[in-house]
PDB file of C-alpha atoms in Angstrom:
ATOM      1  CA  MET A 296      -7.965  -9.683   4.125  1.00 49.00           C
ATOM      2  CA  PRO A 297      -8.386  -8.181   0.708  1.00 50.00           C
ATOM      3  CA  ARG A 298      -8.983 -11.266  -1.046  1.00 49.00           C
ATOM      4  CA  ARG A 299     -11.332 -11.937   1.484  1.00 49.00           C
ATOM      5  CA  LEU A 300     -13.529  -8.857   0.742  1.00 53.00           C
ATOM      6  CA  LEU A 301     -13.696  -8.597  -2.913  1.00 51.00           C
ATOM      7  CA  PRO A 302     -15.863 -11.777  -3.372  1.00 46.00           C
ATOM      8  CA  ALA A 303     -18.188 -10.384  -0.666  1.00 48.00           C
ATOM      9  CA  LEU A 304     -18.365  -6.677  -2.493  1.00 47.00           C
ATOM     10  CA  LEU A 305     -18.942  -8.167  -5.910  1.00 50.00           C
ATOM     11  CA  PHE A 306     -21.624 -10.935  -5.140  1.00 46.00           C
ATOM     12  CA  ALA A 307     -23.273  -9.663  -1.936  1.00 46.00           C
ATOM     13  CA  PRO A 308     -26.100  -7.529  -4.116  1.00 48.00           C
ATOM     14  CA  LEU A 309     -26.664 -10.650  -6.109  1.00 47.00           C
ATOM     15  CA  ALA A 310     -26.893 -13.114  -3.686  1.00 47.00           C
ATOM     16  CA  LEU A 311     -29.411 -10.915  -1.511  1.00 47.00           C
ATOM     17  CA  GLY A 312     -32.066 -10.463  -4.580  1.00 50.00           C
ATOM     18  CA  ALA A 313     -31.584 -13.990  -5.887  1.00 52.00           C
ATOM     19  CA  GLN A 314     -34.796 -15.929  -5.365  1.00 68.00           C
ATOM     20  CA  THR A 315     -33.681 -19.490  -6.886  1.00 83.00           C
ATOM     21  CA  SER A 316     -30.053 -20.581  -7.228  1.00 90.00           C
ATOM     22  CA  ARG A 317     -28.935 -21.462 -10.927  1.00 90.00           C
ATOM     23  CA  PRO A 318     -25.630 -22.183 -12.514  1.00 92.00           C
ATOM     24  CA  MET A 319     -23.511 -18.745 -13.818  1.00 89.00           C
ATOM     25  CA  THR A 320     -23.713 -18.060 -17.298  1.00 89.00           C
ATOM     26  CA  PHE A 321     -21.091 -16.094 -19.352  1.00 86.00           C
ATOM     27  CA  LEU A 322     -23.879 -13.569 -19.646  1.00 81.00           C
ATOM     28  CA  ASP A 323     -24.141 -13.007 -15.965  1.00 82.00           C
ATOM     29  CA  MET A 324     -20.407 -12.501 -15.625  1.00 81.00           C
ATOM     30  CA  GLN A 325     -20.554  -9.902 -18.161  1.00 79.00           C
ATOM     31  CA  GLN A 326     -23.363  -8.251 -15.898  1.00 81.00           C
ATOM     32  CA  LEU A 327     -21.459  -8.233 -12.827  1.00 86.00           C
ATOM     33  CA  ARG A 328     -19.530  -5.028 -11.441  1.00 86.00           C
ATOM     34  CA  GLN A 329     -15.679  -5.621 -11.061  1.00 86.00           C
ATOM     35  CA  ALA A 330     -13.414  -4.641  -8.945  1.00 89.00           C
ATOM     36  CA  SER A 331      -9.772  -3.560  -9.630  1.00 89.00           C
ATOM     37  CA  GLY A 332      -6.964  -1.331  -8.535  1.00 91.00           C
ATOM     38  CA  GLN A 333      -7.132  -2.211  -4.705  1.00 94.00           C
ATOM     39  CA  ALA A 334      -4.418  -0.471  -2.453  1.00 95.00           C
ATOM     40  CA  ILE A 335      -4.237  -1.303   1.093  1.00 96.00           C
ATOM     41  CA  SER A 336      -3.361   2.180   3.169  1.00 96.00           C
ATOM     42  CA  PRO A 337      -0.057   2.074   4.941  1.00 95.00           C
ATOM     43  CA  ASP A 338      -1.549   1.465   8.223  1.00 94.00           C
ATOM     44  CA  GLY A 339      -3.485  -1.626   6.900  1.00 95.00           C
ATOM     45  CA  GLN A 340      -6.830  -0.178   8.226  1.00 95.00           C
ATOM     46  CA  TRP A 341      -8.425   0.838   4.527  1.00 96.00           C
ATOM     47  CA  MET A 342      -8.584  -0.434   0.971  1.00 96.00           C
ATOM     48  CA  LEU A 343      -9.305   1.949  -1.791  1.00 96.00           C
ATOM     49  CA  TYR A 344     -10.764   0.348  -4.803  1.00 95.00           C
ATOM     50  CA  ALA A 345     -12.412   0.982  -8.177  1.00 94.00           C
ATOM     51  CA  ILE A 346     -15.749  -0.416  -9.119  1.00 92.00           C
ATOM     52  CA  SER A 347     -16.615  -0.819 -12.568  1.00 90.00           C
ATOM     53  CA  SER A 348     -20.284  -1.134 -14.087  1.00 86.00           C
ATOM     54  CA  PRO A 349     -21.259  -2.211 -17.496  1.00 83.00           C
ATOM     55  CA  ASP A 350     -23.559  -0.387 -19.881  1.00 80.00           C
ATOM     56  CA  TRP A 351     -24.345  -2.383 -22.849  1.00 76.00           C
ATOM     57  CA  LYS A 352     -26.537  -0.062 -24.472  1.00 75.00           C
ATOM     58  CA  GLU A 353     -23.744   2.446 -24.601  1.00 71.00           C
ATOM     59  CA  ALA A 354     -21.346  -0.590 -24.839  1.00 73.00           C
ATOM     60  CA  LYS A 355     -19.129   0.978 -22.078  1.00 77.00           C
ATOM     61  CA  ARG A 356     -17.934   0.778 -18.538  1.00 81.00           C
ATOM     62  CA  GLN A 357     -18.296   3.393 -15.566  1.00 86.00           C
ATOM     63  CA  SER A 358     -16.006   3.660 -12.898  1.00 91.00           C
ATOM     64  CA  ASP A 359     -15.721   5.258  -9.504  1.00 92.00           C
ATOM     65  CA  LEU A 360     -13.602   4.910  -6.085  1.00 95.00           C
ATOM     66  CA  TYR A 361     -14.582   3.360  -3.287  1.00 94.00           C
ATOM     67  CA  LEU A 362     -13.147   3.088   0.394  1.00 96.00           C
ATOM     68  CA  VAL A 363     -13.670   0.300   2.736  1.00 95.00           C
ATOM     69  CA  SER A 364     -12.620  -0.680   6.424  1.00 95.00           C
ATOM     70  CA  THR A 365     -10.208  -4.058   6.449  1.00 94.00           C
ATOM     71  CA  SER A 366     -11.537  -4.819   9.773  1.00 93.00           C
ATOM     72  CA  LYS A 367     -15.363  -4.494   9.509  1.00 93.00           C
ATOM     73  CA  GLY A 368     -15.659  -5.396   5.827  1.00 91.00           C
ATOM     74  CA  VAL A 369     -18.737  -4.561   3.447  1.00 90.00           C
ATOM     75  CA  SER A 370     -20.787  -3.044   6.159  1.00 91.00           C
ATOM     76  CA  ASP A 371     -18.188  -0.112   6.157  1.00 92.00           C
ATOM     77  CA  THR A 372     -17.743   1.073   2.418  1.00 93.00           C
ATOM     78  CA  ARG A 373     -18.181   4.155   1.095  1.00 93.00           C
ATOM     79  CA  GLN A 374     -18.051   5.725  -2.375  1.00 92.00           C
ATOM     80  CA  LEU A 375     -15.637   8.072  -2.915  1.00 93.00           C
ATOM     81  CA  THR A 376     -16.515   9.735  -6.427  1.00 92.00           C
ATOM     82  CA  PHE A 377     -19.604  10.196  -8.493  1.00 90.00           C
ATOM     83  CA  THR A 378     -18.982  10.619 -11.910  1.00 86.00           C
ATOM     84  CA  LYS A 379     -21.587   9.399 -14.032  1.00 83.00           C
ATOM     85  CA  ASP A 380     -20.191   9.624 -17.278  1.00 84.00           C
ATOM     86  CA  LYS A 381     -16.776   9.406 -16.702  1.00 89.00           C
ATOM     87  CA  ASN A 382     -13.975   7.098 -14.847  1.00 91.00           C
ATOM     88  CA  GLU A 383     -11.807   7.247 -11.718  1.00 92.00           C
ATOM     89  CA  GLY A 384      -9.130   4.355 -11.081  1.00 94.00           C
ATOM     90  CA  GLY A 385      -5.417   3.374 -10.146  1.00 93.00           C
ATOM     91  CA  ALA A 386      -5.474   4.933  -6.588  1.00 96.00           C
ATOM     92  CA  LEU A 387      -2.490   5.346  -4.593  1.00 96.00           C
ATOM     93  CA  TRP A 388      -1.832   6.074  -1.195  1.00 96.00           C
ATOM     94  CA  ALA A 389       0.538   9.025  -0.416  1.00 94.00           C
ATOM     95  CA  PRO A 390       3.225   7.123   1.957  1.00 93.00           C
ATOM     96  CA  ASP A 391       1.686   9.280   4.898  1.00 92.00           C
ATOM     97  CA  GLY A 392      -1.588   7.431   4.299  1.00 93.00           C
ATOM     98  CA  ARG A 393      -3.473  11.024   4.898  1.00 93.00           C
ATOM     99  CA  SER A 394      -4.561  11.283   1.278  1.00 94.00           C
ATOM    100  CA  PHE A 395      -4.245   9.492  -2.121  1.00 96.00           C
ATOM    101  CA  VAL A 396      -3.751  10.012  -5.707  1.00 96.00           C
ATOM    102  CA  PHE A 397      -5.875   8.878  -8.468  1.00 96.00           C
ATOM    103  CA  ALA A 398      -6.668   9.053 -12.524  1.00 96.00           C
ATOM    104  CA  SER A 399      -9.267  10.367 -13.987  1.00 95.00           C
ATOM    105  CA  ASN A 400     -10.747  11.501 -17.670  1.00 92.00           C
ATOM    106  CA  ARG A 401     -13.466  13.864 -15.576  1.00 90.00           C
ATOM    107  CA  ASP A 402     -12.107  16.856 -17.050  1.00 88.00           C
ATOM    108  CA  ALA A 403     -11.994  15.358 -20.316  1.00 85.00           C
ATOM    109  CA  PRO A 404     -14.089  16.797 -23.315  1.00 83.00           C
ATOM    110  CA  ALA A 405     -17.082  14.519 -24.403  1.00 74.00           C
ATOM    111  CA  ASN A 406     -16.258  11.045 -25.120  1.00 73.00           C
ATOM    112  CA  GLY A 407     -12.399  11.740 -24.021  1.00 73.00           C
ATOM    113  CA  SER A 408     -10.239   9.634 -22.401  1.00 82.00           C
ATOM    114  CA  VAL A 409      -7.260  11.446 -21.374  1.00 92.00           C
ATOM    115  CA  ASN A 410      -6.422  11.322 -17.805  1.00 94.00           C
ATOM    116  CA  GLN A 411      -5.257  13.508 -15.358  1.00 95.00           C
ATOM    117  CA  LEU A 412      -4.052  13.076 -11.650  1.00 96.00           C
ATOM    118  CA  TYR A 413      -6.171  14.100  -8.793  1.00 96.00           C
ATOM    119  CA  TRP A 414      -5.613  14.608  -4.980  1.00 95.00           C
ATOM    120  CA  MET A 415      -8.226  13.545  -2.511  1.00 94.00           C
ATOM    121  CA  ARG A 416      -8.080  12.529   1.176  1.00 93.00           C
ATOM    122  CA  PRO A 417     -10.088   9.676   2.429  1.00 92.00           C
ATOM    123  CA  ASP A 418     -12.385  11.457   5.366  1.00 87.00           C
ATOM    124  CA  GLY A 419     -14.219  13.487   2.495  1.00 75.00           C
ATOM    125  CA  GLY A 420     -13.939  16.830   0.371  1.00 81.00           C
ATOM    126  CA  GLU A 421     -13.658  17.302  -2.957  1.00 88.00           C
ATOM    127  CA  ALA A 422     -11.027  15.789  -5.389  1.00 92.00           C
ATOM    128  CA  ARG A 423      -8.209  18.294  -6.872  1.00 93.00           C
ATOM    129  CA  ARG A 424      -6.531  18.230  -9.787  1.00 94.00           C
ATOM    130  CA  ILE A 425      -2.866  18.344  -9.796  1.00 95.00           C
ATOM    131  CA  THR A 426      -1.845  17.669 -13.373  1.00 95.00           C
ATOM    132  CA  ASP A 427      -2.324  19.253 -16.777  1.00 92.00           C
ATOM    133  CA  ALA A 428      -0.405  17.438 -18.948  1.00 92.00           C
ATOM    134  CA  LYS A 429      -1.514  17.961 -22.433  1.00 89.00           C
ATOM    135  CA  ASP A 430      -1.418  14.470 -23.712  1.00 90.00           C
ATOM    136  CA  GLY A 431      -2.914  13.188 -20.422  1.00 93.00           C
ATOM    137  CA  ALA A 432      -1.020  11.676 -17.384  1.00 95.00           C
ATOM    138  CA  GLY A 433       0.205   7.972 -17.444  1.00 95.00           C
ATOM    139  CA  ALA A 434       2.009   5.703 -15.183  1.00 95.00           C
ATOM    140  CA  PHE A 435       2.915   7.329 -11.615  1.00 96.00           C
ATOM    141  CA  ALA A 436       4.456   6.667  -8.018  1.00 96.00           C
ATOM    142  CA  PHE A 437       5.475   8.366  -4.612  1.00 95.00           C
ATOM    143  CA  THR A 438       8.921   8.034  -3.492  1.00 94.00           C
ATOM    144  CA  ARG A 439       9.426   6.168  -0.294  1.00 89.00           C
ATOM    145  CA  ASP A 440      10.538   8.881   1.824  1.00 91.00           C
ATOM    146  CA  GLY A 441       7.253  10.662   0.843  1.00 91.00           C
ATOM    147  CA  ARG A 442       8.760  13.518  -0.874  1.00 93.00           C
ATOM    148  CA  TRP A 443       7.894  13.273  -4.562  1.00 95.00           C
ATOM    149  CA  LEU A 444       5.227  12.075  -6.742  1.00 96.00           C
ATOM    150  CA  ALA A 445       6.475  11.275  -9.874  1.00 97.00           C
ATOM    151  CA  PHE A 446       4.315  10.372 -13.164  1.00 97.00           C
ATOM    152  CA  ALA A 447       4.565   9.856 -16.748  1.00 97.00           C
ATOM    153  CA  ALA A 448       3.465  12.441 -19.743  1.00 96.00           C
ATOM    154  CA  GLY A 449       3.903  12.769 -23.166  1.00 92.00           C
ATOM    155  CA  LYS A 450       3.109  11.074 -26.381  1.00 88.00           C
ATOM    156  CA  ALA A 451       4.011   7.261 -26.108  1.00 83.00           C
ATOM    157  CA  ASP A 452       6.954   7.644 -28.634  1.00 85.00           C
ATOM    158  CA  GLU A 453       8.391  11.224 -26.210  1.00 90.00           C
ATOM    159  CA  GLN A 454       7.165  10.011 -22.895  1.00 95.00           C
ATOM    160  CA  GLN A 455       9.277  11.522 -20.034  1.00 96.00           C
ATOM    161  CA  LEU A 456       8.804  11.843 -16.221  1.00 97.00           C
ATOM    162  CA  TRP A 457       7.666  14.980 -14.364  1.00 96.00           C
ATOM    163  CA  ALA A 458       7.761  15.460 -10.414  1.00 95.00           C
ATOM    164  CA  LEU A 459       5.674  17.111  -7.838  1.00 95.00           C
ATOM    165  CA  PRO A 460       6.188  18.176  -4.148  1.00 95.00           C
ATOM    166  CA  VAL A 461       4.096  16.000  -2.029  1.00 93.00           C
ATOM    167  CA  SER A 462       4.241  18.983   0.242  1.00 90.00           C
ATOM    168  CA  GLY A 463       2.107  21.183  -2.002  1.00 85.00           C
ATOM    169  CA  LEU A 464       0.676  18.610  -4.311  1.00 85.00           C
ATOM    170  CA  ASP A 465      -2.643  20.799  -4.382  1.00 82.00           C
ATOM    171  CA  SER A 466      -0.771  23.782  -5.856  1.00 86.00           C
ATOM    172  CA  ALA A 467       2.410  22.897  -6.895  1.00 87.00           C
ATOM    173  CA  LYS A 468       3.600  23.102 -10.698  1.00 90.00           C
ATOM    174  CA  ALA A 469       4.946  19.816 -12.217  1.00 93.00           C
ATOM    175  CA  THR A 470       8.845  19.966 -12.797  1.00 93.00           C
ATOM    176  CA  PRO A 471      10.957  17.854 -15.544  1.00 94.00           C
ATOM    177  CA  LEU A 472      12.798  14.622 -13.784  1.00 95.00           C
ATOM    178  CA  THR A 473      13.863  13.093 -17.060  1.00 95.00           C
ATOM    179  CA  LYS A 474      15.401  14.253 -20.436  1.00 94.00           C
ATOM    180  CA  HIS A 475      16.175  11.631 -21.807  1.00 95.00           C
ATOM    181  CA  PRO A 476      16.835  11.520 -25.581  1.00 93.00           C
ATOM    182  CA  THR A 477      14.184   8.553 -26.205  1.00 94.00           C
ATOM    183  CA  ALA A 478      11.104   7.759 -24.421  1.00 94.00           C
ATOM    184  CA  ILE A 479      10.983   6.375 -20.777  1.00 95.00           C
ATOM    185  CA  ARG A 480       9.538   2.622 -20.763  1.00 94.00           C
ATOM    186  CA  TRP A 481       9.321   0.970 -17.390  1.00 95.00           C
ATOM    187  CA  TRP A 482      10.660   2.902 -14.394  1.00 96.00           C
ATOM    188  CA  ARG A 483      10.999   2.401 -10.611  1.00 95.00           C
ATOM    189  CA  PHE A 484      12.402   4.406  -7.737  1.00 95.00           C
ATOM    190  CA  SER A 485      15.185   2.934  -5.595  1.00 93.00           C
ATOM    191  CA  ARG A 486      13.803   2.194  -1.959  1.00 90.00           C
ATOM    192  CA  ASP A 487      16.404   4.805  -0.478  1.00 91.00           C
ATOM    193  CA  SER A 488      14.328   7.493  -2.568  1.00 92.00           C
ATOM    194  CA  ARG A 489      17.707   8.331  -4.079  1.00 93.00           C
ATOM    195  CA  THR A 490      17.536   6.842  -7.608  1.00 94.00           C
ATOM    196  CA  LEU A 491      15.487   6.456 -10.342  1.00 95.00           C
ATOM    197  CA  PHE A 492      15.466   3.384 -12.559  1.00 96.00           C
ATOM    198  CA  PHE A 493      14.229   3.331 -16.285  1.00 97.00           C
ATOM    199  CA  THR A 494      14.402   1.542 -19.513  1.00 96.00           C
ATOM    200  CA  ALA A 495      14.680   3.437 -22.805  1.00 95.00           C
ATOM    201  CA  SER A 496      15.296   2.275 -26.352  1.00 93.00           C
ATOM    202  CA  ASP A 497      18.809   3.421 -27.692  1.00 90.00           C
ATOM    203  CA  THR A 498      17.587   5.105 -30.627  1.00 84.00           C
ATOM    204  CA  LEU A 499      14.155   6.720 -32.040  1.00 74.00           C
ATOM    205  CA  ASP A 500      12.271   4.909 -34.754  1.00 71.00           C
ATOM    206  CA  THR A 501      11.788   8.067 -36.941  1.00 68.00           C
ATOM    207  CA  ASP A 502      10.091   5.834 -39.696  1.00 70.00           C
ATOM    208  CA  GLU A 503       7.405   4.558 -37.537  1.00 66.00           C
ATOM    209  CA  LYS A 504       7.039   7.793 -36.146  1.00 67.00           C
ATOM    210  CA  GLN A 505       6.437   9.668 -39.583  1.00 72.00           C
ATOM    211  CA  ARG A 506       3.946   6.606 -40.339  1.00 71.00           C
ATOM    212  CA  MET A 507       1.670   7.223 -37.433  1.00 69.00           C
ATOM    213  CA  GLU A 508       1.758  11.119 -37.760  1.00 72.00           C
ATOM    214  CA  LYS A 509       0.299  10.465 -41.406  1.00 77.00           C
ATOM    215  CA  ARG A 510      -2.111   8.049 -40.146  1.00 76.00           C
ATOM    216  CA  PHE A 511      -0.474   5.010 -41.778  1.00 76.00           C
ATOM    217  CA  ASP A 512      -2.232   2.523 -39.914  1.00 73.00           C
ATOM    218  CA  VAL A 513      -1.327  -0.792 -41.796  1.00 76.00           C
ATOM    219  CA  LYS A 514      -0.079  -3.381 -39.372  1.00 74.00           C
ATOM    220  CA  ILE A 515       3.810  -4.195 -40.252  1.00 72.00           C
ATOM    221  CA  ARG A 516       4.333  -7.846 -39.384  1.00 72.00           C
ATOM    222  CA  ASN A 517       7.890  -8.883 -38.029  1.00 70.00           C
ATOM    223  CA  GLN A 518       8.864  -5.082 -37.566  1.00 73.00           C
ATOM    224  CA  ALA A 519      11.745  -4.096 -36.453  1.00 74.00           C
ATOM    225  CA  GLU A 520      12.475  -2.250 -33.042  1.00 82.00           C
ATOM    226  CA  PRO A 521      15.007  -0.411 -31.244  1.00 88.00           C
ATOM    227  CA  VAL A 522      16.457  -2.157 -28.618  1.00 91.00           C
ATOM    228  CA  GLN A 523      15.798  -0.970 -24.991  1.00 93.00           C
ATOM    229  CA  HIS A 524      18.125  -0.571 -22.443  1.00 96.00           C
ATOM    230  CA  LEU A 525      18.526   0.061 -18.467  1.00 97.00           C
ATOM    231  CA  TRP A 526      19.420   3.154 -16.895  1.00 96.00           C
ATOM    232  CA  SER A 527      19.957   4.647 -13.398  1.00 95.00           C
ATOM    233  CA  LEU A 528      19.366   8.364 -12.696  1.00 96.00           C
ATOM    234  CA  ASP A 529      20.524  10.282  -9.410  1.00 95.00           C
ATOM    235  CA  LEU A 530      17.748  12.228  -8.067  1.00 93.00           C
ATOM    236  CA  ALA A 531      20.004  14.703  -6.242  1.00 92.00           C
ATOM    237  CA  SER A 532      22.455  15.346  -9.313  1.00 93.00           C
ATOM    238  CA  ARG A 533      20.252  14.517 -11.810  1.00 92.00           C
ATOM    239  CA  GLN A 534      23.033  12.625 -13.688  1.00 94.00           C
ATOM    240  CA  SER A 535      22.285   9.372 -15.622  1.00 94.00           C
ATOM    241  CA  LYS A 536      23.861   6.461 -15.699  1.00 95.00           C
ATOM    242  CA  ARG A 537      23.574   3.786 -18.513  1.00 96.00           C
ATOM    243  CA  LEU A 538      23.603   0.262 -16.815  1.00 96.00           C
ATOM    244  CA  THR A 539      23.192  -2.046 -19.580  1.00 95.00           C
ATOM    245  CA  SER A 540      24.339  -1.967 -23.161  1.00 92.00           C
ATOM    246  CA  GLY A 541      24.811  -4.044 -26.732  1.00 91.00           C
ATOM    247  CA  ALA A 542      22.869  -4.603 -29.725  1.00 90.00           C
ATOM    248  CA  ASP A 543      22.349  -7.958 -29.595  1.00 89.00           C
ATOM    249  CA  MET A 544      19.840  -8.089 -26.799  1.00 90.00           C
ATOM    250  CA  SER A 545      16.713  -5.641 -25.136  1.00 92.00           C
ATOM    251  CA  VAL A 546      16.042  -5.277 -21.746  1.00 94.00           C
ATOM    252  CA  GLU A 547      12.606  -6.628 -20.416  1.00 89.00           C
ATOM    253  CA  GLY A 548      10.602  -6.891 -17.214  1.00 90.00           C
ATOM    254  CA  VAL A 549      12.825  -5.829 -14.885  1.00 95.00           C
ATOM    255  CA  THR A 550      12.892  -6.595 -11.151  1.00 94.00           C
ATOM    256  CA  LEU A 551      14.442  -4.459  -8.163  1.00 93.00           C
ATOM    257  CA  SER A 552      15.596  -6.613  -5.012  1.00 91.00           C
ATOM    258  CA  ASP A 553      13.761  -5.991  -1.706  1.00 85.00           C
ATOM    259  CA  ASP A 554      17.330  -4.606  -0.218  1.00 84.00           C
ATOM    260  CA  GLY A 555      17.697  -2.345  -3.631  1.00 81.00           C
ATOM    261  CA  LYS A 556      21.233  -3.686  -4.072  1.00 87.00           C
ATOM    262  CA  TRP A 557      19.896  -5.713  -7.358  1.00 93.00           C
ATOM    263  CA  LEU A 558      17.973  -5.296 -10.428  1.00 94.00           C
ATOM    264  CA  ALA A 559      16.937  -8.398 -12.079  1.00 95.00           C
ATOM    265  CA  TYR A 560      15.741  -8.367 -16.015  1.00 94.00           C
ATOM    266  CA  ARG A 561      15.221 -10.610 -18.917  1.00 91.00           C
ATOM    267  CA  GLY A 562      17.528  -9.921 -21.856  1.00 91.00           C
ATOM    268  CA  THR A 563      15.523 -10.802 -25.196  1.00 87.00           C
ATOM    269  CA  GLU A 564      17.471 -11.427 -28.257  1.00 86.00           C
ATOM    270  CA  ASN A 565      17.246  -8.633 -30.662  1.00 85.00           C
ATOM    271  CA  ASP A 566      15.634 -10.763 -33.249  1.00 79.00           C
ATOM    272  CA  ARG A 567      12.425  -9.252 -35.094  1.00 73.00           C
ATOM    273  CA  TYR A 568      10.800 -12.547 -35.469  1.00 69.00           C
ATOM    274  CA  PHE A 569      10.551 -13.118 -31.785  1.00 70.00           C
ATOM    275  CA  ARG A 570      10.550  -9.791 -30.021  1.00 67.00           C
ATOM    276  CA  GLY A 571       6.971  -8.154 -29.350  1.00 64.00           C
ATOM    277  CA  THR A 572       5.317 -11.919 -30.115  1.00 67.00           C
ATOM    278  CA  LEU A 573       3.763 -14.378 -27.761  1.00 66.00           C
ATOM    279  CA  GLU A 574       6.786 -16.562 -28.232  1.00 68.00           C
ATOM    280  CA  ALA A 575       9.227 -13.821 -27.247  1.00 65.00           C
ATOM    281  CA  GLY A 576       9.893 -15.370 -23.482  1.00 66.00           C
ATOM    282  CA  LEU A 577      11.003 -18.572 -25.026  1.00 74.00           C
ATOM    283  CA  VAL A 578      13.923 -17.026 -26.702  1.00 73.00           C
ATOM    284  CA  SER A 579      14.919 -15.034 -23.236  1.00 80.00           C
ATOM    285  CA  ASP A 580      17.319 -15.415 -20.542  1.00 87.00           C
TER     286      ASP A 580
END
């Protein structure tokens, strides 16, 4: 159903206003509004998505959130946010389907791009800000049992996970979920909501951190990087466990099985001349 809805949402205004037909050009594509971040509600009746509109005079795009019925289609579409110079996106339904969370820079200073998370109901009402992360909120996800909302926050080389109770999203204060020695990279909750799986580097690249702090932005070719490995965190005891090890391989592309019993991953050889390049996949297992 979503695949049939989106072409209509994108091209309906163009088709209605067209008087004559002609081949579509590259410039036409650049002028189109673009849909992204489609999220189907748990009951399958609604879809959230973002529409971004180009502003070529200002050399930027602006996005807002929309809601559409999966059964009625375009005729039952509602715009949910109206931020003229800010952006909303990445909407994610709460497990009960009664509300959703999205990312936005609506409270950032002028020309700022730092996102925070906001909570909103699909039947109306103003969005409420639920995070106040100094460096902005990154990726976020609900546990499948609907009890917690987790989000990443912090500088790239210091990123950790924080948690908010869903029962008090609009008023609760976030608490630390991880305190790993190095930054959290990829992460997912187990299907039973008891375990958090994540990847993290074995060591902190202090030289790279100093270069960035001193604004030494020269690109270093084939730069050596610390290897990443896979960990699990028991959410009840907050005890972590290392699942992979070794200095000859770095963990990438992790996938959790449907029954939650297995994790598949791509092991990339710890070779500075391949890691981080387009050819990295050619030497992975």
